[in-house]
Tab-separated table of C-alpha atoms in Angstrom:
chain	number	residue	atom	x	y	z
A	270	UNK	CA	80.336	-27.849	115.641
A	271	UNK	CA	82.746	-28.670	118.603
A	272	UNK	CA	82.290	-31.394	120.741
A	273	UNK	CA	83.727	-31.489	124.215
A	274	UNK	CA	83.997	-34.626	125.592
A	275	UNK	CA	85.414	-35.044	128.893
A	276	UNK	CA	85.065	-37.251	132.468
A	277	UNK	CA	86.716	-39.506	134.768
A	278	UNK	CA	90.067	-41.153	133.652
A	279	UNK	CA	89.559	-44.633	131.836
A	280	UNK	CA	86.128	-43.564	131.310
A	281	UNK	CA	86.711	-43.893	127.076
A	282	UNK	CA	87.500	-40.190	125.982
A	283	UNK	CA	90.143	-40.776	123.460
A	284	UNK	CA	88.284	-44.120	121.913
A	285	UNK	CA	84.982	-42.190	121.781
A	286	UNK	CA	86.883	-39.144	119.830
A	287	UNK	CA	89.047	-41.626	117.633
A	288	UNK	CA	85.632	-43.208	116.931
A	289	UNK	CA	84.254	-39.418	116.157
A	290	UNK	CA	86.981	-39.209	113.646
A	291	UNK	CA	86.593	-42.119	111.957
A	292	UNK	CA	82.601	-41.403	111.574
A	293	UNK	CA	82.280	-38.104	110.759
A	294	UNK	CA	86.164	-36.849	109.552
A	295	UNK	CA	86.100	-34.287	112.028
A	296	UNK	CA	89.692	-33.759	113.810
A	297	UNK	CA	90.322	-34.094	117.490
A	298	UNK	CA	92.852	-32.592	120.152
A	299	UNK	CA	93.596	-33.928	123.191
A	300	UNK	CA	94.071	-32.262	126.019
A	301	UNK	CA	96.710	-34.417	127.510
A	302	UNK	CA	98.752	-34.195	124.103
A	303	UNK	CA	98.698	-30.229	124.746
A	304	UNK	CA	99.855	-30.226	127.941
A	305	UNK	CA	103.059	-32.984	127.364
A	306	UNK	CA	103.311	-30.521	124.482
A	307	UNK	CA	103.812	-27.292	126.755
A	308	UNK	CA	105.368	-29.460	129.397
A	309	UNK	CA	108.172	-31.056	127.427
A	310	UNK	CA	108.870	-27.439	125.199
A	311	UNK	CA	109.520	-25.798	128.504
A	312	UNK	CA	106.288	-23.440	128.899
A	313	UNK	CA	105.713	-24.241	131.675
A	314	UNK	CA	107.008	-25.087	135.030
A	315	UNK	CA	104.213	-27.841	135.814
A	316	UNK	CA	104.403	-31.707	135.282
A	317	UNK	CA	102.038	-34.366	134.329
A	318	UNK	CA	102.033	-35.259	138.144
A	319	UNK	CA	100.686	-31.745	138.703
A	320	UNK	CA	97.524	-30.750	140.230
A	321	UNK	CA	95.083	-31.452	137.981
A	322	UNK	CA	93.442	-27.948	139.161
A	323	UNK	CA	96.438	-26.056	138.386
A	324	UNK	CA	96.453	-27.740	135.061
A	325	UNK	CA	93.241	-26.924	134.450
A	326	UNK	CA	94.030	-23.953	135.570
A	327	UNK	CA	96.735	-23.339	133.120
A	328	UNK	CA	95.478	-25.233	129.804
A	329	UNK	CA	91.447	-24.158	129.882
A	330	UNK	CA	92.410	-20.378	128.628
A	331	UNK	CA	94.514	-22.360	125.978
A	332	UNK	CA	91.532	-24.739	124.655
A	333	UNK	CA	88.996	-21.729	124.852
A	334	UNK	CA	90.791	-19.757	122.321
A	335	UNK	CA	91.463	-22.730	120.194
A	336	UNK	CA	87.766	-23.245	120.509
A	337	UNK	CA	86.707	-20.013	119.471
A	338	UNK	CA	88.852	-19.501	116.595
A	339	UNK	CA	87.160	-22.566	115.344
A	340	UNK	CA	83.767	-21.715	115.759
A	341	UNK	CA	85.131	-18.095	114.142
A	342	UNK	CA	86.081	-20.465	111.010
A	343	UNK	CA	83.237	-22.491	110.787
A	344	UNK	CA	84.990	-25.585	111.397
A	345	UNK	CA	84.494	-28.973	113.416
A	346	UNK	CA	86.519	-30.385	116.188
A	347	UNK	CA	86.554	-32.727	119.155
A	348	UNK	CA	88.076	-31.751	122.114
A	349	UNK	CA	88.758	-34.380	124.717
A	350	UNK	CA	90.431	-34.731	128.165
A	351	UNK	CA	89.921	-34.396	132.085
A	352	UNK	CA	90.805	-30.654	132.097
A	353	UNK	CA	87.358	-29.123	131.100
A	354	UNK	CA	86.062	-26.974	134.221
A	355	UNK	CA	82.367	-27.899	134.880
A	356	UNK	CA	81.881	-24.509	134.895
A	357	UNK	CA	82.997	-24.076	131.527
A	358	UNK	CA	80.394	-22.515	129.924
A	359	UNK	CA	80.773	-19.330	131.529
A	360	UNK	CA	83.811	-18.357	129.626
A	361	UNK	CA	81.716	-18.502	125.915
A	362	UNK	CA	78.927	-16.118	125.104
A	363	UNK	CA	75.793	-17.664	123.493
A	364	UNK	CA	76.749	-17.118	120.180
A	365	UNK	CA	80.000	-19.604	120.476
A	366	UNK	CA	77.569	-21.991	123.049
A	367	UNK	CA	74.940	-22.763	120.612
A	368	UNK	CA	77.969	-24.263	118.312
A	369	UNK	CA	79.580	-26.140	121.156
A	370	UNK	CA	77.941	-29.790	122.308
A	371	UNK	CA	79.291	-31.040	125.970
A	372	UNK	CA	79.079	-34.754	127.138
A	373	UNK	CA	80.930	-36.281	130.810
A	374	UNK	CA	81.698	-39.955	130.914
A	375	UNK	CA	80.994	-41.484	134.323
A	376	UNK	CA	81.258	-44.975	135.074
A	377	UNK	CA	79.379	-46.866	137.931
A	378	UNK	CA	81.267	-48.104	140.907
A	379	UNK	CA	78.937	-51.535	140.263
A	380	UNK	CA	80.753	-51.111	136.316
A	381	UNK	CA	83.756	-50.410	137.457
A	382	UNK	CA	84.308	-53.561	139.848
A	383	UNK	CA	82.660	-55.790	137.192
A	384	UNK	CA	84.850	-54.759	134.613
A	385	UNK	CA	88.022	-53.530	136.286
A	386	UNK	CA	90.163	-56.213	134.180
A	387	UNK	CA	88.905	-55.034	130.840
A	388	UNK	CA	89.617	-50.995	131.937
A	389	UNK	CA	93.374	-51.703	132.904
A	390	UNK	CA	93.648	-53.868	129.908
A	391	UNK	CA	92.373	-51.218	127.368
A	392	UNK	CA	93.673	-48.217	129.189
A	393	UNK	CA	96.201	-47.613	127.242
A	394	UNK	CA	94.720	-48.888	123.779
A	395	UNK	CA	94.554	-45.730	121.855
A	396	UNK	CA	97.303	-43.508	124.251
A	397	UNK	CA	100.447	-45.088	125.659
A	398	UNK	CA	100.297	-43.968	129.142
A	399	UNK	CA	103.613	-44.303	130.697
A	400	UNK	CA	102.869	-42.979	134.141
A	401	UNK	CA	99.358	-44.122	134.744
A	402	UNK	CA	98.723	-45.367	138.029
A	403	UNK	CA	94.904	-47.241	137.126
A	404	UNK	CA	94.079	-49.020	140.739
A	405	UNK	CA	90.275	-50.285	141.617
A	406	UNK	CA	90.211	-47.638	144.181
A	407	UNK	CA	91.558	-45.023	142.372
A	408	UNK	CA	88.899	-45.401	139.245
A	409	UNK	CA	86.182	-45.972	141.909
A	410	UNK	CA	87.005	-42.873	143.579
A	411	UNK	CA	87.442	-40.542	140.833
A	412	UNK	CA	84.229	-41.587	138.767
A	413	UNK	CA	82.372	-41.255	142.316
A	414	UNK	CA	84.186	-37.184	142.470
A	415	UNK	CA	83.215	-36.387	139.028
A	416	UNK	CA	79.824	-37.853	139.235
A	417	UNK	CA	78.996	-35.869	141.966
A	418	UNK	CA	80.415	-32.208	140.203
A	419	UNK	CA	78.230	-33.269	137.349
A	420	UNK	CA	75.597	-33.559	139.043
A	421	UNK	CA	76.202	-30.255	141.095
A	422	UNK	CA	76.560	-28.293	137.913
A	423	UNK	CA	73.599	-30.272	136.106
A	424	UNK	CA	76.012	-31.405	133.221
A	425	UNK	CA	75.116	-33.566	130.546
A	426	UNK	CA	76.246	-36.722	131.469
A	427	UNK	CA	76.263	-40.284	130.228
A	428	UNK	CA	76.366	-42.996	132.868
A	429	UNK	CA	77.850	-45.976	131.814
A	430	UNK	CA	76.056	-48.585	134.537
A	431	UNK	CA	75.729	-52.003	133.102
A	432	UNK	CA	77.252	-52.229	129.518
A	433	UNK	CA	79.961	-49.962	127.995
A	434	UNK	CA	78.051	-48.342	124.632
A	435	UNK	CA	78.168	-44.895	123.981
A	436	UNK	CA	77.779	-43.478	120.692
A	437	UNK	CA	77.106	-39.843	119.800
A	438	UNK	CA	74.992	-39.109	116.976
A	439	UNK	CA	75.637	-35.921	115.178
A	440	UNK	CA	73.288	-36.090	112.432
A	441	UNK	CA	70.595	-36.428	114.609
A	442	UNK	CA	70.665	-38.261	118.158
A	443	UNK	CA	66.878	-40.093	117.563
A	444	UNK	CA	67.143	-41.270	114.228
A	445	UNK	CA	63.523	-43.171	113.926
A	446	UNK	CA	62.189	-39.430	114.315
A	447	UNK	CA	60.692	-37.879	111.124
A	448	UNK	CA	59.560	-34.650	110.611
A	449	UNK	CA	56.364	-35.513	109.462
A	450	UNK	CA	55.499	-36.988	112.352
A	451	UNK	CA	54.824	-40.508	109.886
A	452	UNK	CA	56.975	-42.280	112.881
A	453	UNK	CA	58.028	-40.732	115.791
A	454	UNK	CA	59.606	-41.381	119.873
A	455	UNK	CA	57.338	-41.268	122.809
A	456	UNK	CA	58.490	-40.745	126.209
A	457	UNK	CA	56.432	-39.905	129.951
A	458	UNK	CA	56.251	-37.119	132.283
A	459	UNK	CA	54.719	-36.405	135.080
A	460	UNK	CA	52.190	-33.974	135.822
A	461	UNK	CA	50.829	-31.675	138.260
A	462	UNK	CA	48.415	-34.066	139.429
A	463	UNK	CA	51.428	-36.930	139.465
A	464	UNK	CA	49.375	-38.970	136.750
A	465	UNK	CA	51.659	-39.855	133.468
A	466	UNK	CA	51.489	-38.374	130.648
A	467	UNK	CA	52.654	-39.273	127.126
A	468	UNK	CA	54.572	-36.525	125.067
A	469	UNK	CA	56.034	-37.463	121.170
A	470	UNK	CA	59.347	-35.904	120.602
A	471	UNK	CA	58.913	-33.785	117.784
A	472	UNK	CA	61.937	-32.064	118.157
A	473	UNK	CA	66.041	-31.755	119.798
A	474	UNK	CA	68.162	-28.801	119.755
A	475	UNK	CA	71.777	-27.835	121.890
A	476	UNK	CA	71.626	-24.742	123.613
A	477	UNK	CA	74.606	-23.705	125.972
A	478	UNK	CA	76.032	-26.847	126.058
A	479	UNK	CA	73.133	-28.993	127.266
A	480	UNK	CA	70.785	-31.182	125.362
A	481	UNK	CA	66.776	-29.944	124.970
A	482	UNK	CA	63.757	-32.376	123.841
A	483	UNK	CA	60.346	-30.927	122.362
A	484	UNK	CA	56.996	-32.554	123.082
A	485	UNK	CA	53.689	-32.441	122.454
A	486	UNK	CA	50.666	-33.905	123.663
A	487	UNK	CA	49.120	-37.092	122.016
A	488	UNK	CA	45.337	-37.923	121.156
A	489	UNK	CA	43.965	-40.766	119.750
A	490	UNK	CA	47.575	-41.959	118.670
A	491	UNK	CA	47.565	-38.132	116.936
A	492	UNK	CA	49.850	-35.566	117.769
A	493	UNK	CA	48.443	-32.262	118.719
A	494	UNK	CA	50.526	-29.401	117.632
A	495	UNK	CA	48.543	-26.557	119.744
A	496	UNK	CA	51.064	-26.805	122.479
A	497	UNK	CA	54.757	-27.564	122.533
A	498	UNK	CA	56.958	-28.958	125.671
A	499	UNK	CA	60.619	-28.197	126.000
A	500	UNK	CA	62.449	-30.600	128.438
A	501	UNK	CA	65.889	-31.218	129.491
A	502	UNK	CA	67.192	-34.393	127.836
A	503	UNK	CA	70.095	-36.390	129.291
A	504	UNK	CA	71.611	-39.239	126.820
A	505	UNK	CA	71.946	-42.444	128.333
A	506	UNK	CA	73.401	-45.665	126.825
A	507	UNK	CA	69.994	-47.082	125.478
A	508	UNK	CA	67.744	-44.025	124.879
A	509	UNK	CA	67.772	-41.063	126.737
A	510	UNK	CA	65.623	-39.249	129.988
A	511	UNK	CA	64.138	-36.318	130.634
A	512	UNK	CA	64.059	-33.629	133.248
A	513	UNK	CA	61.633	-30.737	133.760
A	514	UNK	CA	63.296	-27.232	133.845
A	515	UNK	CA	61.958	-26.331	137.400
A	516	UNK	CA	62.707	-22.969	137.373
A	517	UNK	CA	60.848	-20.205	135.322
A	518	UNK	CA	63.052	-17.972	134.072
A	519	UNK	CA	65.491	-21.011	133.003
A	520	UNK	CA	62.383	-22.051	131.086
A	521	UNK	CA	61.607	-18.833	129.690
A	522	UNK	CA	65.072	-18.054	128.085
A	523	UNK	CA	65.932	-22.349	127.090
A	524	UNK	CA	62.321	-21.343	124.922
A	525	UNK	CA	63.306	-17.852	123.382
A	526	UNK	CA	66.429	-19.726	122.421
A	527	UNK	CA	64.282	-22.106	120.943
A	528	UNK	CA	61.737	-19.846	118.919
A	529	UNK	CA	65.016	-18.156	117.510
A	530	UNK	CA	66.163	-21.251	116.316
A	531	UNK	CA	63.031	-22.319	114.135
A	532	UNK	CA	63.238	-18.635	112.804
């Protein structure tokens, strides 16, 4: 599996990959560590103070390949840094998507101005960065920029609002779920007729990057397994949300993907 983890700067990459390690042994790059790599050997004419488009530009063919040859050799990794396109999956086919799992740290202006003495103080607590320039308005305005691209591009995001706790799961990201149903997660949607309904999550899979829930309908505290709901899922720092898949065809193919998975 390879996990991309990526967002606004201060936002807890590194720590969240260095905690990765330490839980599950699998390695990490960082981006950043590339490009001083490249930078310092001479590969390239661009600096650190560099557009961080044209770095993108430059490094994002690099960390595909890497990717790929990893997925080709069955092995783990966790990629983290700012220079992840959010229009990244368009340079894997499926086959190298359903191995890859994609998450964007964003932090709240409200967070950010609450905590702004704790996010200087541990900026540079797993990297030593020399030439970071970490000012209120600068972390302000570049959580607000990437918060807003997320959104655009409907990435999988977790928004860190009131308190700083973000853990990714691996094994399984609702761990009170079992597949016998003896103990399972509820959560509501809304339906046609804007009435709530309960759904159980019976299921979770990754496809293309993004994060899928499966429901089904509830009876007499009994779930009823003659229809299934898929739903986009979105992590958040207690629990998670959901979000219909509004357009058909989206549906149609998220479910074939689905059905080809339980296979």
């Amino acid at each position: 599996m390879i996990i991309l983890i990526t967002g606004a700067s201060h936002t807890g990459k590194t720590a969240l990959a260095q905690k990765l390690l330490e839980k599950y042994n699998y390695p990490y790059l960082s981006i950043d560590h590339l490009k001083m790599g490249l930078i310092r050997s001479g590969n390239t004419k661009l600096t650190p103070m560099s557009d961080d488009g044209d770095l993108t530009a430059y490094l994002w063919p690099i960390v595909c390949e890497i990717i790929k040859t990893a997925i080709e050799n069955k092995q783990h990794l966790i990629v983290e840094g700012c220079y992840i396109p959010f229009d990244w999956e368009k340079d894997f086919t499926k086959e190298y998507l359903n191995e890859i799992k994609y998450v964007c740290l964003v932090m709240s202006e409200n967070y950010i101005r609450n905590h702004f003495d704790d996010i200087k103080k541990y900026a540079n607590i797993i990297e030593n960065r020399l030439d970071d320039d970490c000012t209120l308005a600068g972390v302000i305005e570049d959580n607000a920029r990437i918060l807003e691209s997320a959104e655009m591009y409907n990435a999988n995001y977790v928004f860190i609002d009131d308190e700083y706790k973000i853990d990714i799961d691996l094994e399984r990201n609702f761990k009170t779920m079992e597949k016998d149903y003896g103990e399972y997660i509820t959560f509501n949607v809304t339906a046609k007729d804007g009435s709530e309904v309960e759904l159980a999550l019976v299921d979770e899979f990754d496809f293309e990057g993004k994060h899928y829930v499966v429901g089904a309908l509830i009876k007499d505290e009994t779930i009823q397994e003659d229809g299934l709901y898929i739903y986009r899922s979105i992590i958040e720092k207690d629990g998670f949300r959901v979000e219909k898949i509004t357009r058909e065809f989206e549906y149609k193919r998220v479910a074939e993907a689905y059905m080809e998975m339980e296979e």
